[in-house]
PDB file of C-alpha atoms in Angstrom:
ATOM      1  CA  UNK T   1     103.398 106.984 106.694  1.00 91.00           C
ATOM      2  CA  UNK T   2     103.674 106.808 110.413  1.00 93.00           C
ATOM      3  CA  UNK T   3     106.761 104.218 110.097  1.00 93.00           C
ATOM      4  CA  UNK T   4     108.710 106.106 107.966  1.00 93.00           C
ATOM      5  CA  UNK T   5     107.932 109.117 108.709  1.00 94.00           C
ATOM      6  CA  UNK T   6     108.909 108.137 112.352  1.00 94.00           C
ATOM      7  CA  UNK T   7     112.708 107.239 111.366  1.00 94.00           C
ATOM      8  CA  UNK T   8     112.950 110.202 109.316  1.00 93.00           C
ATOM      9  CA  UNK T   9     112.482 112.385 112.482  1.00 94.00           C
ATOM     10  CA  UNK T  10     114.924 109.777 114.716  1.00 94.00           C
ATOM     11  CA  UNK T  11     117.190 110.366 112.157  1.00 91.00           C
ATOM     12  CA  UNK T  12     116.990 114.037 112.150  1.00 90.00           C
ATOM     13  CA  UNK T  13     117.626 114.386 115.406  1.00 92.00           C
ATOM     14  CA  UNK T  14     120.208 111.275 115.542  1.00 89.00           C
ATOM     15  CA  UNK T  15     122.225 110.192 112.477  1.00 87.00           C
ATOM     16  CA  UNK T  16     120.177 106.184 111.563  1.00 86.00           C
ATOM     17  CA  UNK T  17     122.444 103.513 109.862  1.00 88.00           C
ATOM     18  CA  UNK T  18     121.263 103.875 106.280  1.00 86.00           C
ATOM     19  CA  UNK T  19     120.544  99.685 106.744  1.00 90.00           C
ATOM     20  CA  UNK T  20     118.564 100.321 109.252  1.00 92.00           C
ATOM     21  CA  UNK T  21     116.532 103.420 107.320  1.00 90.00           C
ATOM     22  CA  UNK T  22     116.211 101.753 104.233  1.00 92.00           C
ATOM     23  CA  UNK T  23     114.316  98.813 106.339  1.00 94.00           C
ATOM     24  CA  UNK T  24     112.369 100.696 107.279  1.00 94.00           C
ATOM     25  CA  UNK T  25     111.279 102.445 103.818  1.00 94.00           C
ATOM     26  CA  UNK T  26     110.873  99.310 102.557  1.00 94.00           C
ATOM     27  CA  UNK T  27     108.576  98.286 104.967  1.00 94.00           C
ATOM     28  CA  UNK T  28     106.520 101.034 104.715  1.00 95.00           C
ATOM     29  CA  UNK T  29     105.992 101.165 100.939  1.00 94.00           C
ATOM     30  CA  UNK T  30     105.069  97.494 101.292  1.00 93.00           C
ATOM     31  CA  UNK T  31     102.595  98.950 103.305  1.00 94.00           C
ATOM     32  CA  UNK T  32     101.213 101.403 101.059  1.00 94.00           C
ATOM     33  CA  UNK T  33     101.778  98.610  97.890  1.00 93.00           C
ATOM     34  CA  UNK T  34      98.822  96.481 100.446  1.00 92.00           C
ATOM     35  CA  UNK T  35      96.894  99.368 100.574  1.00 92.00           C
ATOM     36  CA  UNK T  36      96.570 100.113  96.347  1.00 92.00           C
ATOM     37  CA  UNK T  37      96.264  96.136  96.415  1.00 88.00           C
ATOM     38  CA  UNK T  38      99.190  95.301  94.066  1.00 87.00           C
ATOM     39  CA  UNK T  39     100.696  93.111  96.047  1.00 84.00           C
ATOM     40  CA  UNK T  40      99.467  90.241  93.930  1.00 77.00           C
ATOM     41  CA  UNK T  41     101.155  90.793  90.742  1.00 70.00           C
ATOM     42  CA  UNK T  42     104.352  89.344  89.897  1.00 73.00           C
ATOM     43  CA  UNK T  43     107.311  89.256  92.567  1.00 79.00           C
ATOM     44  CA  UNK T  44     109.370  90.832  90.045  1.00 84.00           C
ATOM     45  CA  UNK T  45     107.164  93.802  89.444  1.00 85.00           C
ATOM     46  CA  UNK T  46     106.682  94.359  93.043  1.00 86.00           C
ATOM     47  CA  UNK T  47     110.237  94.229  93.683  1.00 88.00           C
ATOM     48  CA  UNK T  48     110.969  96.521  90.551  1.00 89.00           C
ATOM     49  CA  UNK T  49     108.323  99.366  92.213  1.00 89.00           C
ATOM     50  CA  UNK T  50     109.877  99.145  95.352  1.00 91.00           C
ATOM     51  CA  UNK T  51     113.183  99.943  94.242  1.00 91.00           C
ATOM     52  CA  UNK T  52     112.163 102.737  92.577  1.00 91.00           C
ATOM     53  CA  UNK T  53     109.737 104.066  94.875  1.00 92.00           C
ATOM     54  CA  UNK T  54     112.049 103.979  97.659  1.00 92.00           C
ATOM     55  CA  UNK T  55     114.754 105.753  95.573  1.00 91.00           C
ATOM     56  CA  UNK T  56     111.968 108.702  94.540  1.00 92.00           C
ATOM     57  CA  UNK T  57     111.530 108.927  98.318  1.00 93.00           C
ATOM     58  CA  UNK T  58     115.174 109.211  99.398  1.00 90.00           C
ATOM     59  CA  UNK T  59     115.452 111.526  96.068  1.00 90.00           C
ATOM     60  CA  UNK T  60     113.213 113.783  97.188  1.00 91.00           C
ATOM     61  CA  UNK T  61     114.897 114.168 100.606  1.00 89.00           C
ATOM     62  CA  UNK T  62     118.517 115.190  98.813  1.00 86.00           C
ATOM     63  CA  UNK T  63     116.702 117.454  96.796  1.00 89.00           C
ATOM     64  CA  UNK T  64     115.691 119.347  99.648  1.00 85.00           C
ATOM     65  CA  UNK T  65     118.673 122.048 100.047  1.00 81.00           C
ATOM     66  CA  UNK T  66     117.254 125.179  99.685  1.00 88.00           C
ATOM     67  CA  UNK T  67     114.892 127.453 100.732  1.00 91.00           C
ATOM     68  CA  UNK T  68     111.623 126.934  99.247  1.00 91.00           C
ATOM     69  CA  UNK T  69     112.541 124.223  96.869  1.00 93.00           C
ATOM     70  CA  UNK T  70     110.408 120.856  98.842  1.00 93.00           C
ATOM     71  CA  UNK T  71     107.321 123.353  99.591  1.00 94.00           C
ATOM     72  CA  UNK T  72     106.925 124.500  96.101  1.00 95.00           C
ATOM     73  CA  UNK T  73     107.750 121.710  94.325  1.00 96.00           C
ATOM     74  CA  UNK T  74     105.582 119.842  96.608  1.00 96.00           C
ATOM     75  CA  UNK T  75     102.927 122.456  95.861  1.00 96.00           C
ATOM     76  CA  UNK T  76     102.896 122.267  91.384  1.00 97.00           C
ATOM     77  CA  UNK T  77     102.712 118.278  92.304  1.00 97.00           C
ATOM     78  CA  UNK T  78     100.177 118.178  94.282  1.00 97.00           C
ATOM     79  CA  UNK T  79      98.004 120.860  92.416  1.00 97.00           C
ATOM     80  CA  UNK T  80      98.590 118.935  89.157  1.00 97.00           C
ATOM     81  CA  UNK T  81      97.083 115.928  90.734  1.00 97.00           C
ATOM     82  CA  UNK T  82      94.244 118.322  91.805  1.00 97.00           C
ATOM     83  CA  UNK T  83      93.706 119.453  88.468  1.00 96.00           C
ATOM     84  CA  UNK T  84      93.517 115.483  86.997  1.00 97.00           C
ATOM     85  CA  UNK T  85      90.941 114.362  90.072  1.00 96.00           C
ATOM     86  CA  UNK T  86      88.969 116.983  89.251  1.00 95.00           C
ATOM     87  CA  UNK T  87      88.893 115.567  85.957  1.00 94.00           C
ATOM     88  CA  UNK T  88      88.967 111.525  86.891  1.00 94.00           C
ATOM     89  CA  UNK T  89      88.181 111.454  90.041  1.00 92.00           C
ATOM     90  CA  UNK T  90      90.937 108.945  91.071  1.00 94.00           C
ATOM     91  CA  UNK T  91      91.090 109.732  94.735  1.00 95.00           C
ATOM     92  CA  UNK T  92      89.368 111.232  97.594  1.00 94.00           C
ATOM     93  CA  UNK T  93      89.597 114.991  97.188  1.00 95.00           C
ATOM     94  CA  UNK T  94      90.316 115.159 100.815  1.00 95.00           C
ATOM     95  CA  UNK T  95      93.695 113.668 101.110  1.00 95.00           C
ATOM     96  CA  UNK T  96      94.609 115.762  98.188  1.00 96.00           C
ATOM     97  CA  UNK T  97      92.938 119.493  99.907  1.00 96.00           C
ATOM     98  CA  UNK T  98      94.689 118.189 103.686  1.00 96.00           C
ATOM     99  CA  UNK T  99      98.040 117.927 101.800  1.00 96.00           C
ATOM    100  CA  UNK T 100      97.962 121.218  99.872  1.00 97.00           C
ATOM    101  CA  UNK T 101      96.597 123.093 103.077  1.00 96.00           C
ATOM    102  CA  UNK T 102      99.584 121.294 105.388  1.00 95.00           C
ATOM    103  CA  UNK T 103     102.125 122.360 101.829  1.00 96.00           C
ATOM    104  CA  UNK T 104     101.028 125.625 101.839  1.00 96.00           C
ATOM    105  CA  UNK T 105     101.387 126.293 105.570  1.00 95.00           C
ATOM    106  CA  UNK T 106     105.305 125.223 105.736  1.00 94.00           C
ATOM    107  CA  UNK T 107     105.734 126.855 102.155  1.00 93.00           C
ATOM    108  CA  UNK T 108     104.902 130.179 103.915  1.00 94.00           C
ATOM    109  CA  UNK T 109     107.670 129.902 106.328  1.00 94.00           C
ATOM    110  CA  UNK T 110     109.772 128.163 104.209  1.00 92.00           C
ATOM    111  CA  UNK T 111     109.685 129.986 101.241  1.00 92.00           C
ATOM    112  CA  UNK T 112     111.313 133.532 102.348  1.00 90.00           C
ATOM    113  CA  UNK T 113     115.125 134.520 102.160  1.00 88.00           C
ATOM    114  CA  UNK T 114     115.616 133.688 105.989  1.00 90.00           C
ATOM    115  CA  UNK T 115     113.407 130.905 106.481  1.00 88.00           C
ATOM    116  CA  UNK T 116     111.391 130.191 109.669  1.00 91.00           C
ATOM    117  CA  UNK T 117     111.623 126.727 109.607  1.00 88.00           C
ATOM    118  CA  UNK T 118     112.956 123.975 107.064  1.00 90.00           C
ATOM    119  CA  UNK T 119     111.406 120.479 106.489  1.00 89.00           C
ATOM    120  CA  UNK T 120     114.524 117.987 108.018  1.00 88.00           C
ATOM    121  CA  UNK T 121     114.241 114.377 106.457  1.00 90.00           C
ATOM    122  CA  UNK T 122     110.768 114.446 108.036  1.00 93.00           C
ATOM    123  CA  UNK T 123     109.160 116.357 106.232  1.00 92.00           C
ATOM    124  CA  UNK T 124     110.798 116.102 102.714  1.00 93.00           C
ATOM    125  CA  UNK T 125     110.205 112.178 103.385  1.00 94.00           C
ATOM    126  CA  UNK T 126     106.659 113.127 104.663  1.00 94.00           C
ATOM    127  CA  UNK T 127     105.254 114.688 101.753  1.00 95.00           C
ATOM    128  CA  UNK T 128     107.029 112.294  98.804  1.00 95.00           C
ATOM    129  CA  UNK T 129     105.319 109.703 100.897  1.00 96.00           C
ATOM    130  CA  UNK T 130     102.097 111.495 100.226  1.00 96.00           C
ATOM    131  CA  UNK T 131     102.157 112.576  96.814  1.00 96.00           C
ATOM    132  CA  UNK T 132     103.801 108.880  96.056  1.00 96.00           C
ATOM    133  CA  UNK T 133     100.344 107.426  97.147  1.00 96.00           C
ATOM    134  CA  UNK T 134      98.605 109.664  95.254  1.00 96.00           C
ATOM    135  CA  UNK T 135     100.453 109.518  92.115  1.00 96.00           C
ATOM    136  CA  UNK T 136     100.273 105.786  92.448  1.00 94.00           C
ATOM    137  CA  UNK T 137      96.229 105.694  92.999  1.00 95.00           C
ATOM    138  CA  UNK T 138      96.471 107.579  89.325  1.00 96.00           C
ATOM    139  CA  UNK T 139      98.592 105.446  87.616  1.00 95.00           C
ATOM    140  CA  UNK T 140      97.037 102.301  88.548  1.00 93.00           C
ATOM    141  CA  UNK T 141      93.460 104.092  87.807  1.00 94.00           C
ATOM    142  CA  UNK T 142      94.221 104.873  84.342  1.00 94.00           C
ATOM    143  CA  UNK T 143      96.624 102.921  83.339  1.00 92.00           C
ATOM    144  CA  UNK T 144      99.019 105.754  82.321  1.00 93.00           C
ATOM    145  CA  UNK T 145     102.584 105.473  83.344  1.00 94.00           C
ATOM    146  CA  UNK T 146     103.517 108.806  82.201  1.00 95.00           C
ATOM    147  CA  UNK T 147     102.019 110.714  85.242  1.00 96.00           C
ATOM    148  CA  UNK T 148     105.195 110.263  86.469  1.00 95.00           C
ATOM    149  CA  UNK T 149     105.938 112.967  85.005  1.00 96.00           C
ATOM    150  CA  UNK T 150     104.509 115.171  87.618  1.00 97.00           C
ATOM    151  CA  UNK T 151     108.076 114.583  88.931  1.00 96.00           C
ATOM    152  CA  UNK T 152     110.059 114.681  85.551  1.00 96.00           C
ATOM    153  CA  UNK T 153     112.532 118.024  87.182  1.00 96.00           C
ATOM    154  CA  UNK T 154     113.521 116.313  90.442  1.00 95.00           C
ATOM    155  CA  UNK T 155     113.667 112.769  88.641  1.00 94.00           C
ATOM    156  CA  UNK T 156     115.982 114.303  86.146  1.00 95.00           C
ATOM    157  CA  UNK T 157     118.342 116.274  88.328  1.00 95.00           C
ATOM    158  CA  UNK T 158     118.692 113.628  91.063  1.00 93.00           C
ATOM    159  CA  UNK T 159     119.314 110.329  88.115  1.00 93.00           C
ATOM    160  CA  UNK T 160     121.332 112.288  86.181  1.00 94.00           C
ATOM    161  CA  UNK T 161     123.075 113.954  89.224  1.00 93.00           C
ATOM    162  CA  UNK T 162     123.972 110.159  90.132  1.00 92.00           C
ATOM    163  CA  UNK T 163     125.248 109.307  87.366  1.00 92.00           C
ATOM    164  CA  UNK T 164     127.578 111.913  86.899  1.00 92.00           C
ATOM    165  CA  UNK T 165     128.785 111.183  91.054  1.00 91.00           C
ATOM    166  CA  UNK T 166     129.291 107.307  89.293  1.00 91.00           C
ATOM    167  CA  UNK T 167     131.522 109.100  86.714  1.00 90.00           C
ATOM    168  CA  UNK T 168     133.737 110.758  89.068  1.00 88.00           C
ATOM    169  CA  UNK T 169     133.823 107.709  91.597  1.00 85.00           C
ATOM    170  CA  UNK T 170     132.430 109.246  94.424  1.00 85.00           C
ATOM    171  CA  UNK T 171     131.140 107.332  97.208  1.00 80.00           C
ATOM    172  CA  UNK T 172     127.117 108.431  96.862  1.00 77.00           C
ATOM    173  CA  UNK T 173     126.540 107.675 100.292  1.00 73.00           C
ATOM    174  CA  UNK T 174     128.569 110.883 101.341  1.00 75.00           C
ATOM    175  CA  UNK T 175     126.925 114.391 101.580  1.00 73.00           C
ATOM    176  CA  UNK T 176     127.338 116.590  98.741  1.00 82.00           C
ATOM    177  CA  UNK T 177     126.492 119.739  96.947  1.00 86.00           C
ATOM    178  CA  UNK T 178     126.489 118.925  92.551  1.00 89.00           C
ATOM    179  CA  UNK T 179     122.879 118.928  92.362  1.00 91.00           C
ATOM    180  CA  UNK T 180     122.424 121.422  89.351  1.00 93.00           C
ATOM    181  CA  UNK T 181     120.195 124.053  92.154  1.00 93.00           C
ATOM    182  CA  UNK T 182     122.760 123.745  94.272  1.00 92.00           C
ATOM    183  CA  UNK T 183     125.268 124.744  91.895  1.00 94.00           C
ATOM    184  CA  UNK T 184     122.799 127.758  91.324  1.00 94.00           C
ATOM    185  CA  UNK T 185     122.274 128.791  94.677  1.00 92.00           C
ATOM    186  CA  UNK T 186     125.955 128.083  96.105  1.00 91.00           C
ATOM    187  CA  UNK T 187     128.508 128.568  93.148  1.00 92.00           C
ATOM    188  CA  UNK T 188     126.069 130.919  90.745  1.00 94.00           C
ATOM    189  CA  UNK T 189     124.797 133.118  94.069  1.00 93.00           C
ATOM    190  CA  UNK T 190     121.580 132.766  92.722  1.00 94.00           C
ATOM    191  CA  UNK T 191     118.973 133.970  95.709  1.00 94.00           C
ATOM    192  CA  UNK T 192     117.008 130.126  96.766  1.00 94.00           C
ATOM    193  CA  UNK T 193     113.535 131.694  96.242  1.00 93.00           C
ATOM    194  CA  UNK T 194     114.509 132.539  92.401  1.00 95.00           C
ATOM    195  CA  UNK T 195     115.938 128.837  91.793  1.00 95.00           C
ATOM    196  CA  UNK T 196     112.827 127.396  94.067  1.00 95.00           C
ATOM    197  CA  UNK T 197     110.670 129.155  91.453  1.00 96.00           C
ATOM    198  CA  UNK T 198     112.102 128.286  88.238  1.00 96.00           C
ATOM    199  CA  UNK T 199     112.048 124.407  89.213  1.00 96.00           C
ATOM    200  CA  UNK T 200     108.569 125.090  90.081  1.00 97.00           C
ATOM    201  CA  UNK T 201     107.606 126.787  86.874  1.00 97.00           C
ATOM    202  CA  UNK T 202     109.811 124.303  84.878  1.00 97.00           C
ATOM    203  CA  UNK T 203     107.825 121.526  86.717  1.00 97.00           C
ATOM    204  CA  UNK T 204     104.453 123.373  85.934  1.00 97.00           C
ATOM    205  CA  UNK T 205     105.050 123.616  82.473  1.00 97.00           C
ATOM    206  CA  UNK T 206     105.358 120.291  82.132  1.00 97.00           C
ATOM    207  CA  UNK T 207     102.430 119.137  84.266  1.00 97.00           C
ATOM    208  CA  UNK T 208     100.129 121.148  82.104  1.00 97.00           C
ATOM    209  CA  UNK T 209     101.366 119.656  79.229  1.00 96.00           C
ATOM    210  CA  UNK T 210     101.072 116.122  80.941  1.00 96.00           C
ATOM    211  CA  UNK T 211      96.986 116.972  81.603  1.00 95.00           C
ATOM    212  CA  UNK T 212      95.980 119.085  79.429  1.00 94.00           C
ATOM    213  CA  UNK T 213      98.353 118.872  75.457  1.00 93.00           C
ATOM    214  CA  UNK T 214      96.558 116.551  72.955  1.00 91.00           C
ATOM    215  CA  UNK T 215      99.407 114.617  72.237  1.00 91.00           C
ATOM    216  CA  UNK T 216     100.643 111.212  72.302  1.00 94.00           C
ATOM    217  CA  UNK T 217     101.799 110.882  75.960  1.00 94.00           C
ATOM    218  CA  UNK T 218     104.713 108.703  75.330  1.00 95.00           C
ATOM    219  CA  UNK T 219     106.002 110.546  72.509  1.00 96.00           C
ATOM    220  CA  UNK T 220     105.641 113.779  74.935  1.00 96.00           C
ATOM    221  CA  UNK T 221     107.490 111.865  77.833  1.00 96.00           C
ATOM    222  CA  UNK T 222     110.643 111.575  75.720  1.00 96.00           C
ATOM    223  CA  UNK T 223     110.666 114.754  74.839  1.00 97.00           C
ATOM    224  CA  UNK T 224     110.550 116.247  77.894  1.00 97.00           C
ATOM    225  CA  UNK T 225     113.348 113.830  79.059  1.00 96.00           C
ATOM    226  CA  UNK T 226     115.607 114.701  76.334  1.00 97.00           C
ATOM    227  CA  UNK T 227     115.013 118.472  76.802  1.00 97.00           C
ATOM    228  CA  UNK T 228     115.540 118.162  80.368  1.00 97.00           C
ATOM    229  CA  UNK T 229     118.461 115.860  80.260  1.00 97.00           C
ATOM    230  CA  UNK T 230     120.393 118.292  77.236  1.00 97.00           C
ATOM    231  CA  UNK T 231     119.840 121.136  79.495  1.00 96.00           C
ATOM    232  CA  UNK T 232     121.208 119.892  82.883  1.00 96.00           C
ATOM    233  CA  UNK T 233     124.299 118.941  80.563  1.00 96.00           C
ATOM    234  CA  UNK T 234     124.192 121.735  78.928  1.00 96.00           C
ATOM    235  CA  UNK T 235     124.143 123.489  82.016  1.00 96.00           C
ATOM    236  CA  UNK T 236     126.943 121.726  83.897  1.00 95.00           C
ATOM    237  CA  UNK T 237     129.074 122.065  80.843  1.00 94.00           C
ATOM    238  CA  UNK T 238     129.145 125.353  81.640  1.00 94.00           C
ATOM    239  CA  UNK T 239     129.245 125.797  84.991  1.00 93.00           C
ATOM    240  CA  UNK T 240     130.308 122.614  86.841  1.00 91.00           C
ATOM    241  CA  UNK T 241     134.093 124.182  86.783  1.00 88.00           C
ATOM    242  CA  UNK T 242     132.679 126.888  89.690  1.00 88.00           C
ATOM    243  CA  UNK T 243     131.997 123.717  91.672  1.00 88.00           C
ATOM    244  CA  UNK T 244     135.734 122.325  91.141  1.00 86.00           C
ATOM    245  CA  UNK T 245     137.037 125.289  92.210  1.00 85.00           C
ATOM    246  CA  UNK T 246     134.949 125.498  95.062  1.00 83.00           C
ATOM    247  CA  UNK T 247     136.350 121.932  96.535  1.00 82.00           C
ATOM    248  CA  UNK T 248     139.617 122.858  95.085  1.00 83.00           C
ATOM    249  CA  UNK T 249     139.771 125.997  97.543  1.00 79.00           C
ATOM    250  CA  UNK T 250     138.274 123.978 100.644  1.00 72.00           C
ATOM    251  CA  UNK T 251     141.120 121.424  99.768  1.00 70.00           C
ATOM    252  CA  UNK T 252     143.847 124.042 100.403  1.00 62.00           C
ATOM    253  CA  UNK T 253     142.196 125.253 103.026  1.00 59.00           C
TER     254      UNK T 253
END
């Protein structure tokens, strides 16, 4: 967490090569990989998780864009896995009470109209880092992929939010603002706080279902992916236009 969490802050305060970042990332969630021991399973596997895991972290950080958005979010994942160790026990209730306490701290000065501080890469990077750990103790523990649900908004927006970039042939290493909260906080003028909170009570929703609905937990993980998915296009259906406009006017500009 140190390593990465070191280049996030370099690159904060000096723009890092995204080679060089990336590295680094990887290097790190090797790291962590040696510390849940899975290191001797297959090459393929390993190099499967890695990919992913380093494109949840990186996710995270570009869905941090508004005020209060990383600290709650943060906050529903990290109670949810709260809620399941107090049922399985999967981890030491420590890490889990340190991370809420350090959450709730920035959330309180994050999570305001004018916000006293803001997270950088550092601290978006910081705390997928941690809940990644987590949320990987649990999977391996029980054997139940579909935790991963505990970050079924922000997987949704940011994959589908790709794909869409892919569509339009946009180069997704540039900045950019078609996130669907984005949309709702720039184009929409909805306050951040009020967008913060609905991802956070979307997310919420779903967690509680994850832990706590007696159903069949794949069958409930395509669900929510469909709903999710048919909303966001649903949703930029009928809104993305606002956003074309937007870079339509900054063209002419």
């Amino acid at each position: 967490m140190s390593l990465i969490c070191l280049i996030s802050f370099i690159d904060d305060i000096h723009s890092v090569p995204n080679k060089i970042r990336l590295v680094v990332q990887f290097a790190a969630m090797l790291l962590m990989f040696y510390d849940l021991d899975i290191l001797s399973f297959e090459s393929i596997w390993i190099l499967c998780a890695l990919i992913i895991c380093v494109g949840i972290i990186n996710a995270y950080n570009f869905m941090d864009g508004i005020n209060g958005i990383t600290g709650g979010y943060s906050l529903v994942v990290l109670l949810s896995l709260v809620c399941v160790d107090l049922q399985i026990d999967f981890i030491d209730f420590n890490y889990l009470l340190v991370a809420v306490a350090a959450d709730l701290v920035f959330f309180f000065f994050n999570f305001r109209k004018k916000a006293k501080c803001f997270a950088g890469d550092v601290g978006s990077v910081g705390i997928a880092f941690v809940i990644l750990f987590a949320l990987g103790k649990l999977v391996l523990q029980t054997g139940n992929i579909t935790y991963i649900l505990f970050l079924a908004v922000y997987g949704i927006d940011s994959v589908l939010t790709i794909i869409h970039r892919i569509f339009l042939h946009e180069n997704l290493g540039q900045a950019h603002r078609k996130h669907a909260y984005q949309i709702m906080a720039n184009e929409l003028k909805i306050p951040h706080v009020v967008v913060s909170l609905v991802y956070m009570l979307i997310q919420a929703l779903i967690s509680v279902g994850e832990i706590y609905l007696q159903i069949n937990k794949w069958i409930y993980c395509a669900i929510v992916i469909l709903v999710l998915t048919g909303t966001y296009i649903l949703f930029m259906k009928k809104f993305y236009y606002l956003h074309e406009e937007y870079l339509n006017n900054k063209i002419v500009k």
